[in-house]
Amino acid sequence: MSTVIDVAGLVKTFGSTRALDGLDLEVAAGEVHGFLGPNGAGKSTTIRVLLGLLRADAGRATVFGGDPWYDAVGLHRRLAYVPGDVSLWPNLTGGEVIDVLARVRGGLNDRRRAELLERFELDPSKRGRTYSKGNRQKVALVAALASDAELLLLDEPTSGLDPLMEAVFQQVITEVKTEGRTVLLSSHILAEVEALCDRVSIIRAGRAVQTGTLTDLRYLTRTAIDAQTARPADDLAILPGVHDLRVDGNRVRFDVDGDRLDETMRSLAAYGIQTLTSAPPSLEELFLRHYGDELTDEKLATAEASR
Amino acid sequence: MTTLAGTWPMARLVLRRNRVWFAVWLTALVALPVLGVPSLDALYPTQADIDTYARTAGSSPAAVAMNGPGHAVHTLGGIVVFEMGGYVAIAVALMNVFAVGRNTRAEEELGRVELIRSNAVGRHATLAGCLLVVFAADVVLGTAVAAGMVAFGLPSAGSAAFGASLTAIGVVFAALTALTAQVSEYARGAYAIAGAAVGASYVVRAAGDTGDGTFSWLSPIGWAQATRPFADSRWWPLLIPAGAAVLLVAAAVLVESRRDHGAGVVRPRPGSVTASRGLLNQVGFTLRLQRGGLIGWSIGVFLGGLAFGSVARETQDMMAENPGVRELFDPSGRLGLTDLFLGMVLLMLAMAIAGYVVASTLRMRAEEYAGHAEPLLAGALSRRRWTLSRLAVPAAAAVALLALAGLGVGIAHAVLTDDPMEVPRLVGAAVAHTPAVWLLAGIAMLLFGVTPRAAPLTWLVLAGSVVASLLGSVFRFPGWLVDLSPFERTPQLPGGDLTATPLVVMAVLAIALAAAGVSGFRRRDLATSG
Ligand SMILES: Nc1ncnc2c1ncn2[C@@H]1O[C@H](COP(=O)(O)OP(=O)(O)O)[C@@H](O)[C@H]1O
Ligand SMILES: [Mg+2]
């Protein structure tokens, strides 16, 4: 499996702000890679370095094996970009902007352009000033998706789309994936990440804190257990990895770390399980944990070791 | 009046955001006429000198066309008004156009007004707050000019009348821009209409002042000059600009009450669903973005050339016995007076064109800051090609506009003198200003490429060059300082010798600066929104 984007130890500072602080990121050919992190984590900065719009201070960043700062034009023929904040020329129409952007990249597929305009229900005869945020985003999306680019760099492309359009977007990206193209998708829409992404990287304060499949990441968080036992399961609290234990007669509720699930269930079985519901961590919990400060180095180390 | 709720905080916001801007403009606009007093006093120390001036320069139609009626050129104050009043009037008008536009429509276009309007702030508060500050700035300007002139020993009635006339000009153009900012959906459009009105006011009053004076009553600058500072210092003409300002502000308020937020008066029509071939090439694309401005400027410089060209022949009657005045314009003493005047007209048009060319070059900065460069540069478009296609437009526009200006002057003069050869002669003389104009564009490109934040300093360079060229002799600037102005390096044409060296040097320098700017732009981070 070849690597399309390879970033290691990337540093980018703006004055005293350290936007990227030793970032690592690897995106393999043909995958849809989720790029997550709280606001200001450095997602847009990373993408702009990958586009050669910003120059890295230290570290390595390659796209298709090339240096984005020096080989910008050549690399850009092979990729398409949707900025997070789409700003259109006020007096050009959406259709004109799509054509201009496509021309600058090296052409677009006319049939695909028409099809995408229809699917995204975008009126290309309106002028830039009169588009809403979502429609401006659609202009940039149609321009990028109508191309035959091998790599799509999408910076929060759906933050202004309505749920219907969100569904269209997910369909289109699924098609892109079956065509074998590569996507780096920065997003806060967790359902979208879950539906589309093969792997995700979570960054915080300019550093990658976690990379892996969603299953890998789930493993790092807690599963909620709610069980009826034959005897009160009072002693579970002493087990490592069990949190927030509430014993209410024969009913027991607690959260358990992903890596302690197996041994905890064995201990629980000793009390005689009569009913059992387990809730896997929701994506929200998953991200809240990763976005917040809870994740310790020790956990990261265990996760690395167990993979 | 709930529509005015929040006017006071809005005014404070305008003041806070523009304090440096106002400080720079006001300092320059007060300093120009006030420092003109001691300078001209030194130039014409005795009443005899002043009387000679009054009989010569002060009564020549050419000078009247440039400066306005010389009502009191037999006094020092009158000479100050005559020598500087016309230029200062234009500068005051422009300050007001920009001050109002940048705080109303420009802010609305950026979506900032929306944020403010969602609070307990009335519909007209932004406009009212802005006008409050700008009108106050005009009053400060007029008062300071009057006080400064009195401090240098000029009579107080005349000084007050001149100060008040500047305030009046400012107030009218602020009020006019209040209206154009409501009508046009874009700040650029608001500036364009108001800027054209400033140019028209200047030209119309020139026509009036060299004729029987009727036309001057159609021009706000004419109204202000009708106060006749240092002659009989009349106050009643100021009622006209006051009334005009009231009407214009009322119209602005009316339009603002009826239009949607963010919209202009004309609804945008749906446009083409595909890009034309021209738009697909970067030069065509740049031209398309600047189309409106270019068309307006083409018409403006041509008409301006025609208007000033038509008064040139009258200057043949001009008396030329005052060596001091003559030296102002023609140190070598070899040029015909008509050519001197035509050269002056072309120089002023070239300065205005330089303003357009600098603005057009600095569009790159606006494009970058608005996030418009980012998606293009994320395509297979090199930074070099992005900048070069955006430089090509102002570079070519400089030549085209200068030629059009020369054509206007040439046609008018050819008709009056019955000599068709005047047309190519004057077009050539106008186009000779190209290297000087390019040099300013080169400076703009250099600053933009290396440190975009400093790029607006180009305006200071342009303003300095204009002042050095037009008023350097009044202020008796040292020769080397005046010679720094690119406009001074252009040979005196028509009439003088066409020496190629300075033109070639300036052109090469312009290209070198632009090249350094392009290279700087290729090396730096693109400005991005957070
Ligand atoms: N051009 C810039 N100048 C100064 N600081 C910047 C600039 N661009 C980004 N930053 C800062 O870098 C950090 C990362 O920003 P960004 O990459 O936009 O985050 P994200 O896209 O993850 O929300 C933030 O602290 C932001 O304020
Ligand atoms: Mg971002």
PDB file of N, CA and C in Angstrom, chain B residues 118-203:
ATOM      1  N   SER B 118     -27.367  42.906  14.586  1.00  0.00           N
ATOM      2  CA  SER B 118     -28.159  41.930  15.324  1.00  0.00           C
ATOM      3  C   SER B 118     -28.302  42.349  16.781  1.00  0.00           C
ATOM      4  N   ASN B 119     -27.542  43.346  17.193  1.00  0.00           N
ATOM      5  CA  ASN B 119     -27.677  43.854  18.557  1.00  0.00           C
ATOM      6  C   ASN B 119     -28.704  44.980  18.572  1.00  0.00           C
ATOM      7  N   ALA B 120     -28.824  45.622  19.716  1.00  0.00           N
ATOM      8  CA  ALA B 120     -29.818  46.691  19.832  1.00  0.00           C
ATOM      9  C   ALA B 120     -29.293  47.944  19.147  1.00  0.00           C
ATOM     10  N   VAL B 121     -29.124  47.817  17.838  1.00  0.00           N
ATOM     11  CA  VAL B 121     -28.562  48.902  17.051  1.00  0.00           C
ATOM     12  C   VAL B 121     -29.497  49.140  15.886  1.00  0.00           C
ATOM     13  N   GLY B 122     -29.860  50.402  15.676  1.00  0.00           N
ATOM     14  CA  GLY B 122     -30.838  50.714  14.642  1.00  0.00           C
ATOM     15  C   GLY B 122     -30.284  50.602  13.246  1.00  0.00           C
ATOM     16  N   ARG B 123     -31.210  50.626  12.279  1.00  0.00           N
ATOM     17  CA  ARG B 123     -30.840  50.430  10.877  1.00  0.00           C
ATOM     18  C   ARG B 123     -29.839  51.473  10.402  1.00  0.00           C
ATOM     19  N   HIS B 124     -30.016  52.718  10.865  1.00  0.00           N
ATOM     20  CA  HIS B 124     -29.170  53.783  10.338  1.00  0.00           C
ATOM     21  C   HIS B 124     -27.983  54.103  11.240  1.00  0.00           C
ATOM     22  N   ALA B 125     -27.817  53.312  12.303  1.00  0.00           N
ATOM     23  CA  ALA B 125     -26.797  53.682  13.290  1.00  0.00           C
ATOM     24  C   ALA B 125     -25.390  53.663  12.699  1.00  0.00           C
ATOM     25  N   THR B 126     -25.095  52.666  11.867  1.00  0.00           N
ATOM     26  CA  THR B 126     -23.751  52.587  11.298  1.00  0.00           C
ATOM     27  C   THR B 126     -23.465  53.819  10.444  1.00  0.00           C
ATOM     28  N   LEU B 127     -24.428  54.143   9.580  1.00  0.00           N
ATOM     29  CA  LEU B 127     -24.257  55.300   8.709  1.00  0.00           C
ATOM     30  C   LEU B 127     -24.171  56.581   9.526  1.00  0.00           C
ATOM     31  N   ALA B 128     -25.084  56.720  10.488  1.00  0.00           N
ATOM     32  CA  ALA B 128     -25.120  57.952  11.275  1.00  0.00           C
ATOM     33  C   ALA B 128     -23.848  58.094  12.108  1.00  0.00           C
ATOM     34  N   GLY B 129     -23.416  57.004  12.718  1.00  0.00           N
ATOM     35  CA  GLY B 129     -22.202  57.064  13.533  1.00  0.00           C
ATOM     36  C   GLY B 129     -21.004  57.453  12.691  1.00  0.00           C
ATOM     37  N   CYS B 130     -20.933  56.874  11.498  1.00  0.00           N
ATOM     38  CA  CYS B 130     -19.817  57.171  10.602  1.00  0.00           C
ATOM     39  C   CYS B 130     -19.843  58.632  10.185  1.00  0.00           C
ATOM     40  N   LEU B 131     -21.022  59.113   9.779  1.00  0.00           N
ATOM     41  CA  LEU B 131     -21.104  60.504   9.323  1.00  0.00           C
ATOM     42  C   LEU B 131     -20.774  61.479  10.445  1.00  0.00           C
ATOM     43  N   LEU B 132     -21.204  61.109  11.651  1.00  0.00           N
ATOM     44  CA  LEU B 132     -20.901  61.965  12.798  1.00  0.00           C
ATOM     45  C   LEU B 132     -19.389  62.180  12.919  1.00  0.00           C
ATOM     46  N   VAL B 133     -18.666  61.071  12.844  1.00  0.00           N
ATOM     47  CA  VAL B 133     -17.210  61.152  12.990  1.00  0.00           C
ATOM     48  C   VAL B 133     -16.585  61.888  11.808  1.00  0.00           C
ATOM     49  N   VAL B 134     -17.046  61.580  10.612  1.00  0.00           N
ATOM     50  CA  VAL B 134     -16.421  62.178   9.430  1.00  0.00           C
ATOM     51  C   VAL B 134     -16.719  63.679   9.377  1.00  0.00           C
ATOM     52  N   PHE B 135     -17.973  64.058   9.674  1.00  0.00           N
ATOM     53  CA  PHE B 135     -18.290  65.492   9.707  1.00  0.00           C
ATOM     54  C   PHE B 135     -17.426  66.189  10.761  1.00  0.00           C
ATOM     55  N   ALA B 136     -17.285  65.544  11.912  1.00  0.00           N
ATOM     56  CA  ALA B 136     -16.454  66.139  12.961  1.00  0.00           C
ATOM     57  C   ALA B 136     -15.027  66.304  12.467  1.00  0.00           C
ATOM     58  N   ALA B 137     -14.530  65.296  11.743  1.00  0.00           N
ATOM     59  CA  ALA B 137     -13.168  65.400  11.215  1.00  0.00           C
ATOM     60  C   ALA B 137     -13.063  66.584  10.250  1.00  0.00           C
ATOM     61  N   ASP B 138     -14.118  66.815   9.449  1.00  0.00           N
ATOM     62  CA  ASP B 138     -14.104  67.949   8.519  1.00  0.00           C
ATOM     63  C   ASP B 138     -14.074  69.278   9.268  1.00  0.00           C
ATOM     64  N   VAL B 139     -14.822  69.340  10.361  1.00  0.00           N
ATOM     65  CA  VAL B 139     -14.823  70.567  11.155  1.00  0.00           C
ATOM     66  C   VAL B 139     -13.440  70.786  11.770  1.00  0.00           C
ATOM     67  N   VAL B 140     -12.860  69.715  12.295  1.00  0.00           N
ATOM     68  CA  VAL B 140     -11.505  69.828  12.858  1.00  0.00           C
ATOM     69  C   VAL B 140     -10.539  70.305  11.776  1.00  0.00           C
ATOM     70  N   LEU B 141     -10.666  69.729  10.598  1.00  0.00           N
ATOM     71  CA  LEU B 141      -9.788  70.091   9.490  1.00  0.00           C
ATOM     72  C   LEU B 141      -9.901  71.583   9.177  1.00  0.00           C
ATOM     73  N   GLY B 142     -11.145  72.044   8.986  1.00  0.00           N
ATOM     74  CA  GLY B 142     -11.353  73.450   8.636  1.00  0.00           C
ATOM     75  C   GLY B 142     -10.846  74.385   9.729  1.00  0.00           C
ATOM     76  N   THR B 143     -11.151  74.035  10.967  1.00  0.00           N
ATOM     77  CA  THR B 143     -10.727  74.874  12.083  1.00  0.00           C
ATOM     78  C   THR B 143      -9.211  74.936  12.175  1.00  0.00           C
ATOM     79  N   ALA B 144      -8.574  73.762  12.030  1.00  0.00           N
ATOM     80  CA  ALA B 144      -7.117  73.728  12.160  1.00  0.00           C
ATOM     81  C   ALA B 144      -6.457  74.521  11.037  1.00  0.00           C
ATOM     82  N   VAL B 145      -6.995  74.395   9.822  1.00  0.00           N
ATOM     83  CA  VAL B 145      -6.409  75.149   8.710  1.00  0.00           C
ATOM     84  C   VAL B 145      -6.550  76.647   8.978  1.00  0.00           C
ATOM     85  N   ALA B 146      -7.752  77.051   9.393  1.00  0.00           N
ATOM     86  CA  ALA B 146      -7.960  78.477   9.662  1.00  0.00           C
ATOM     87  C   ALA B 146      -7.031  78.950  10.771  1.00  0.00           C
ATOM     88  N   ALA B 147      -6.957  78.187  11.845  1.00  0.00           N
ATOM     89  CA  ALA B 147      -6.110  78.590  12.968  1.00  0.00           C
ATOM     90  C   ALA B 147      -4.653  78.670  12.536  1.00  0.00           C
ATOM     91  N   GLY B 148      -4.215  77.689  11.750  1.00  0.00           N
ATOM     92  CA  GLY B 148      -2.827  77.668  11.302  1.00  0.00           C
ATOM     93  C   GLY B 148      -2.511  78.888  10.448  1.00  0.00           C
ATOM     94  N   MET B 149      -3.442  79.247   9.572  1.00  0.00           N
ATOM     95  CA  MET B 149      -3.196  80.406   8.703  1.00  0.00           C
ATOM     96  C   MET B 149      -3.139  81.688   9.518  1.00  0.00           C
ATOM     97  N   VAL B 150      -4.042  81.784  10.498  1.00  0.00           N
ATOM     98  CA  VAL B 150      -4.012  82.963  11.359  1.00  0.00           C
ATOM     99  C   VAL B 150      -2.683  83.021  12.103  1.00  0.00           C
ATOM    100  N   ALA B 151      -2.239  81.850  12.560  1.00  0.00           N
ATOM    101  CA  ALA B 151      -0.988  81.805  13.309  1.00  0.00           C
ATOM    102  C   ALA B 151       0.177  82.301  12.453  1.00  0.00           C
ATOM    103  N   PHE B 152       0.101  82.106  11.145  1.00  0.00           N
ATOM    104  CA  PHE B 152       1.166  82.604  10.274  1.00  0.00           C
ATOM    105  C   PHE B 152       0.891  84.022   9.795  1.00  0.00           C
ATOM    106  N   GLY B 153      -0.066  84.663  10.431  1.00  0.00           N
ATOM    107  CA  GLY B 153      -0.246  86.086  10.207  1.00  0.00           C
ATOM    108  C   GLY B 153      -1.246  86.473   9.139  1.00  0.00           C
ATOM    109  N   LEU B 154      -2.044  85.535   8.641  1.00  0.00           N
ATOM    110  CA  LEU B 154      -3.043  85.905   7.643  1.00  0.00           C
ATOM    111  C   LEU B 154      -4.292  86.448   8.337  1.00  0.00           C
ATOM    112  N   PRO B 155      -5.063  87.276   7.633  1.00  0.00           N
ATOM    113  CA  PRO B 155      -6.275  87.839   8.235  1.00  0.00           C
ATOM    114  C   PRO B 155      -7.251  86.749   8.666  1.00  0.00           C
ATOM    115  N   SER B 156      -7.933  86.967   9.772  1.00  0.00           N
ATOM    116  CA  SER B 156      -8.748  85.899  10.321  1.00  0.00           C
ATOM    117  C   SER B 156     -10.007  85.636   9.496  1.00  0.00           C
ATOM    118  N   ALA B 157     -10.607  86.671   8.917  1.00  0.00           N
ATOM    119  CA  ALA B 157     -11.840  86.447   8.150  1.00  0.00           C
ATOM    120  C   ALA B 157     -11.560  85.537   6.957  1.00  0.00           C
ATOM    121  N   GLY B 158     -10.508  85.851   6.225  1.00  0.00           N
ATOM    122  CA  GLY B 158     -10.172  85.043   5.059  1.00  0.00           C
ATOM    123  C   GLY B 158      -9.780  83.632   5.461  1.00  0.00           C
ATOM    124  N   SER B 159      -8.992  83.511   6.544  1.00  0.00           N
ATOM    125  CA  SER B 159      -8.571  82.190   6.990  1.00  0.00           C
ATOM    126  C   SER B 159      -9.777  81.354   7.365  1.00  0.00           C
ATOM    127  N   ALA B 160     -10.711  81.991   8.074  1.00  0.00           N
ATOM    128  CA  ALA B 160     -11.903  81.259   8.492  1.00  0.00           C
ATOM    129  C   ALA B 160     -12.724  80.846   7.278  1.00  0.00           C
ATOM    130  N   ALA B 161     -12.828  81.734   6.302  1.00  0.00           N
ATOM    131  CA  ALA B 161     -13.609  81.402   5.110  1.00  0.00           C
ATOM    132  C   ALA B 161     -12.970  80.233   4.366  1.00  0.00           C
ATOM    133  N   PHE B 162     -11.642  80.237   4.274  1.00  0.00           N
ATOM    134  CA  PHE B 162     -10.982  79.137   3.568  1.00  0.00           C
ATOM    135  C   PHE B 162     -11.165  77.823   4.326  1.00  0.00           C
ATOM    136  N   GLY B 163     -10.947  77.882   5.655  1.00  0.00           N
ATOM    137  CA  GLY B 163     -11.150  76.667   6.458  1.00  0.00           C
ATOM    138  C   GLY B 163     -12.568  76.138   6.295  1.00  0.00           C
ATOM    139  N   ALA B 164     -13.530  77.064   6.355  1.00  0.00           N
ATOM    140  CA  ALA B 164     -14.929  76.643   6.243  1.00  0.00           C
ATOM    141  C   ALA B 164     -15.214  76.071   4.856  1.00  0.00           C
ATOM    142  N   SER B 165     -14.541  76.609   3.837  1.00  0.00           N
ATOM    143  CA  SER B 165     -14.807  76.097   2.490  1.00  0.00           C
ATOM    144  C   SER B 165     -14.287  74.658   2.376  1.00  0.00           C
ATOM    145  N   LEU B 166     -13.184  74.367   3.054  1.00  0.00           N
ATOM    146  CA  LEU B 166     -12.695  72.976   3.028  1.00  0.00           C
ATOM    147  C   LEU B 166     -13.664  72.063   3.772  1.00  0.00           C
ATOM    148  N   THR B 167     -14.143  72.534   4.927  1.00  0.00           N
ATOM    149  CA  THR B 167     -15.133  71.742   5.659  1.00  0.00           C
ATOM    150  C   THR B 167     -16.335  71.453   4.773  1.00  0.00           C
ATOM    151  N   ALA B 168     -16.775  72.489   4.035  1.00  0.00           N
ATOM    152  CA  ALA B 168     -17.969  72.330   3.196  1.00  0.00           C
ATOM    153  C   ALA B 168     -17.738  71.274   2.116  1.00  0.00           C
ATOM    154  N   ILE B 169     -16.574  71.333   1.483  1.00  0.00           N
ATOM    155  CA  ILE B 169     -16.274  70.334   0.449  1.00  0.00           C
ATOM    156  C   ILE B 169     -16.314  68.929   1.058  1.00  0.00           C
ATOM    157  N   GLY B 170     -15.671  68.801   2.219  1.00  0.00           N
ATOM    158  CA  GLY B 170     -15.648  67.497   2.876  1.00  0.00           C
ATOM    159  C   GLY B 170     -17.049  66.996   3.187  1.00  0.00           C
ATOM    160  N   VAL B 171     -17.866  67.856   3.752  1.00  0.00           N
ATOM    161  CA  VAL B 171     -19.206  67.442   4.167  1.00  0.00           C
ATOM    162  C   VAL B 171     -20.032  67.004   2.951  1.00  0.00           C
ATOM    163  N   VAL B 172     -19.939  67.741   1.864  1.00  0.00           N
ATOM    164  CA  VAL B 172     -20.725  67.375   0.683  1.00  0.00           C
ATOM    165  C   VAL B 172     -20.303  65.998   0.166  1.00  0.00           C
ATOM    166  N   PHE B 173     -19.006  65.774   0.061  1.00  0.00           N
ATOM    167  CA  PHE B 173     -18.586  64.496  -0.513  1.00  0.00           C
ATOM    168  C   PHE B 173     -18.787  63.341   0.467  1.00  0.00           C
ATOM    169  N   ALA B 174     -18.732  63.624   1.756  1.00  0.00           N
ATOM    170  CA  ALA B 174     -19.084  62.576   2.719  1.00  0.00           C
ATOM    171  C   ALA B 174     -20.550  62.201   2.545  1.00  0.00           C
ATOM    172  N   ALA B 175     -21.405  63.229   2.411  1.00  0.00           N
ATOM    173  CA  ALA B 175     -22.833  62.967   2.252  1.00  0.00           C
ATOM    174  C   ALA B 175     -23.104  62.242   0.940  1.00  0.00           C
ATOM    175  N   LEU B 176     -22.388  62.637  -0.111  1.00  0.00           N
ATOM    176  CA  LEU B 176     -22.573  61.979  -1.399  1.00  0.00           C
ATOM    177  C   LEU B 176     -22.192  60.494  -1.302  1.00  0.00           C
ATOM    178  N   THR B 177     -21.068  60.227  -0.635  1.00  0.00           N
ATOM    179  CA  THR B 177     -20.638  58.833  -0.515  1.00  0.00           C
ATOM    180  C   THR B 177     -21.597  58.049   0.369  1.00  0.00           C
ATOM    181  N   ALA B 178     -22.203  58.721   1.346  1.00  0.00           N
ATOM    182  CA  ALA B 178     -23.222  58.046   2.144  1.00  0.00           C
ATOM    183  C   ALA B 178     -24.299  57.492   1.230  1.00  0.00           C
ATOM    184  N   LEU B 179     -24.639  58.275   0.204  1.00  0.00           N
ATOM    185  CA  LEU B 179     -25.666  57.823  -0.736  1.00  0.00           C
ATOM    186  C   LEU B 179     -25.131  56.737  -1.674  1.00  0.00           C
ATOM    187  N   THR B 180     -23.949  56.954  -2.256  1.00  0.00           N
ATOM    188  CA  THR B 180     -23.451  55.950  -3.215  1.00  0.00           C
ATOM    189  C   THR B 180     -23.194  54.620  -2.506  1.00  0.00           C
ATOM    190  N   ALA B 181     -22.853  54.687  -1.216  1.00  0.00           N
ATOM    191  CA  ALA B 181     -22.616  53.437  -0.475  1.00  0.00           C
ATOM    192  C   ALA B 181     -23.930  52.685  -0.231  1.00  0.00           C
ATOM    193  N   GLN B 182     -25.042  53.400  -0.294  1.00  0.00           N
ATOM    194  CA  GLN B 182     -26.329  52.710  -0.178  1.00  0.00           C
ATOM    195  C   GLN B 182     -26.743  52.124  -1.523  1.00  0.00           C
ATOM    196  N   VAL B 183     -26.406  52.841  -2.574  1.00  0.00           N
ATOM    197  CA  VAL B 183     -26.869  52.451  -3.906  1.00  0.00           C
ATOM    198  C   VAL B 183     -26.091  51.252  -4.420  1.00  0.00           C
ATOM    199  N   SER B 184     -24.768  51.300  -4.246  1.00  0.00           N
ATOM    200  CA  SER B 184     -23.944  50.226  -4.795  1.00  0.00           C
ATOM    201  C   SER B 184     -23.805  49.093  -3.788  1.00  0.00           C
ATOM    202  N   GLU B 185     -23.814  47.889  -4.317  1.00  0.00           N
ATOM    203  CA  GLU B 185     -23.704  46.718  -3.455  1.00  0.00           C
ATOM    204  C   GLU B 185     -22.266  46.530  -2.964  1.00  0.00           C
ATOM    205  N   TYR B 186     -21.326  47.103  -3.691  1.00  0.00           N
ATOM    206  CA  TYR B 186     -19.914  46.904  -3.392  1.00  0.00           C
ATOM    207  C   TYR B 186     -19.250  48.219  -3.030  1.00  0.00           C
ATOM    208  N   ALA B 187     -18.297  48.160  -2.090  1.00  0.00           N
ATOM    209  CA  ALA B 187     -17.573  49.369  -1.708  1.00  0.00           C
ATOM    210  C   ALA B 187     -16.865  49.968  -2.927  1.00  0.00           C
ATOM    211  N   ARG B 188     -16.316  49.094  -3.783  1.00  0.00           N
ATOM    212  CA  ARG B 188     -15.613  49.617  -4.953  1.00  0.00           C
ATOM    213  C   ARG B 188     -16.528  50.448  -5.825  1.00  0.00           C
ATOM    214  N   GLY B 189     -17.774  50.002  -5.936  1.00  0.00           N
ATOM    215  CA  GLY B 189     -18.740  50.751  -6.729  1.00  0.00           C
ATOM    216  C   GLY B 189     -19.028  52.100  -6.089  1.00  0.00           C
ATOM    217  N   ALA B 190     -19.169  52.090  -4.758  1.00  0.00           N
ATOM    218  CA  ALA B 190     -19.444  53.343  -4.048  1.00  0.00           C
ATOM    219  C   ALA B 190     -18.300  54.329  -4.251  1.00  0.00           C
ATOM    220  N   TYR B 191     -17.064  53.839  -4.156  1.00  0.00           N
ATOM    221  CA  TYR B 191     -15.906  54.713  -4.386  1.00  0.00           C
ATOM    222  C   TYR B 191     -15.894  55.222  -5.814  1.00  0.00           C
ATOM    223  N   ALA B 192     -16.222  54.335  -6.742  1.00  0.00           N
ATOM    224  CA  ALA B 192     -16.124  54.707  -8.153  1.00  0.00           C
ATOM    225  C   ALA B 192     -17.078  55.843  -8.473  1.00  0.00           C
ATOM    226  N   ILE B 193     -18.339  55.728  -8.034  1.00  0.00           N
ATOM    227  CA  ILE B 193     -19.311  56.773  -8.363  1.00  0.00           C
ATOM    228  C   ILE B 193     -18.903  58.085  -7.690  1.00  0.00           C
ATOM    229  N   ALA B 194     -18.569  57.987  -6.394  1.00  0.00           N
ATOM    230  CA  ALA B 194     -18.218  59.212  -5.673  1.00  0.00           C
ATOM    231  C   ALA B 194     -16.925  59.808  -6.225  1.00  0.00           C
ATOM    232  N   GLY B 195     -15.954  58.936  -6.567  1.00  0.00           N
ATOM    233  CA  GLY B 195     -14.689  59.424  -7.110  1.00  0.00           C
ATOM    234  C   GLY B 195     -14.904  60.120  -8.446  1.00  0.00           C
ATOM    235  N   ALA B 196     -15.788  59.556  -9.268  1.00  0.00           N
ATOM    236  CA  ALA B 196     -16.094  60.192 -10.544  1.00  0.00           C
ATOM    237  C   ALA B 196     -16.713  61.567 -10.295  1.00  0.00           C
ATOM    238  N   ALA B 197     -17.543  61.662  -9.255  1.00  0.00           N
ATOM    239  CA  ALA B 197     -18.156  62.954  -8.943  1.00  0.00           C
ATOM    240  C   ALA B 197     -17.093  63.967  -8.521  1.00  0.00           C
ATOM    241  N   VAL B 198     -16.080  63.510  -7.788  1.00  0.00           N
ATOM    242  CA  VAL B 198     -14.999  64.429  -7.402  1.00  0.00           C
ATOM    243  C   VAL B 198     -14.302  64.946  -8.651  1.00  0.00           C
ATOM    244  N   GLY B 199     -13.952  64.016  -9.557  1.00  0.00           N
ATOM    245  CA  GLY B 199     -13.284  64.416 -10.799  1.00  0.00           C
ATOM    246  C   GLY B 199     -14.154  65.375 -11.600  1.00  0.00           C
ATOM    247  N   ALA B 200     -15.450  65.040 -11.700  1.00  0.00           N
ATOM    248  CA  ALA B 200     -16.352  65.890 -12.476  1.00  0.00           C
ATOM    249  C   ALA B 200     -16.457  67.276 -11.842  1.00  0.00           C
ATOM    250  N   SER B 201     -16.496  67.336 -10.508  1.00  0.00           N
ATOM    251  CA  SER B 201     -16.595  68.640  -9.846  1.00  0.00           C
ATOM    252  C   SER B 201     -15.405  69.515 -10.198  1.00  0.00           C
ATOM    253  N   TYR B 202     -14.234  68.869 -10.243  1.00  0.00           N
ATOM    254  CA  TYR B 202     -13.020  69.623 -10.535  1.00  0.00           C
ATOM    255  C   TYR B 202     -13.050  70.134 -11.977  1.00  0.00           C
ATOM    256  N   VAL B 203     -13.435  69.258 -12.902  1.00  0.00           N
ATOM    257  CA  VAL B 203     -13.436  69.624 -14.319  1.00  0.00           C
ATOM    258  C   VAL B 203     -14.521  70.672 -14.601  1.00  0.00           C
TER     259      VAL B 203
END
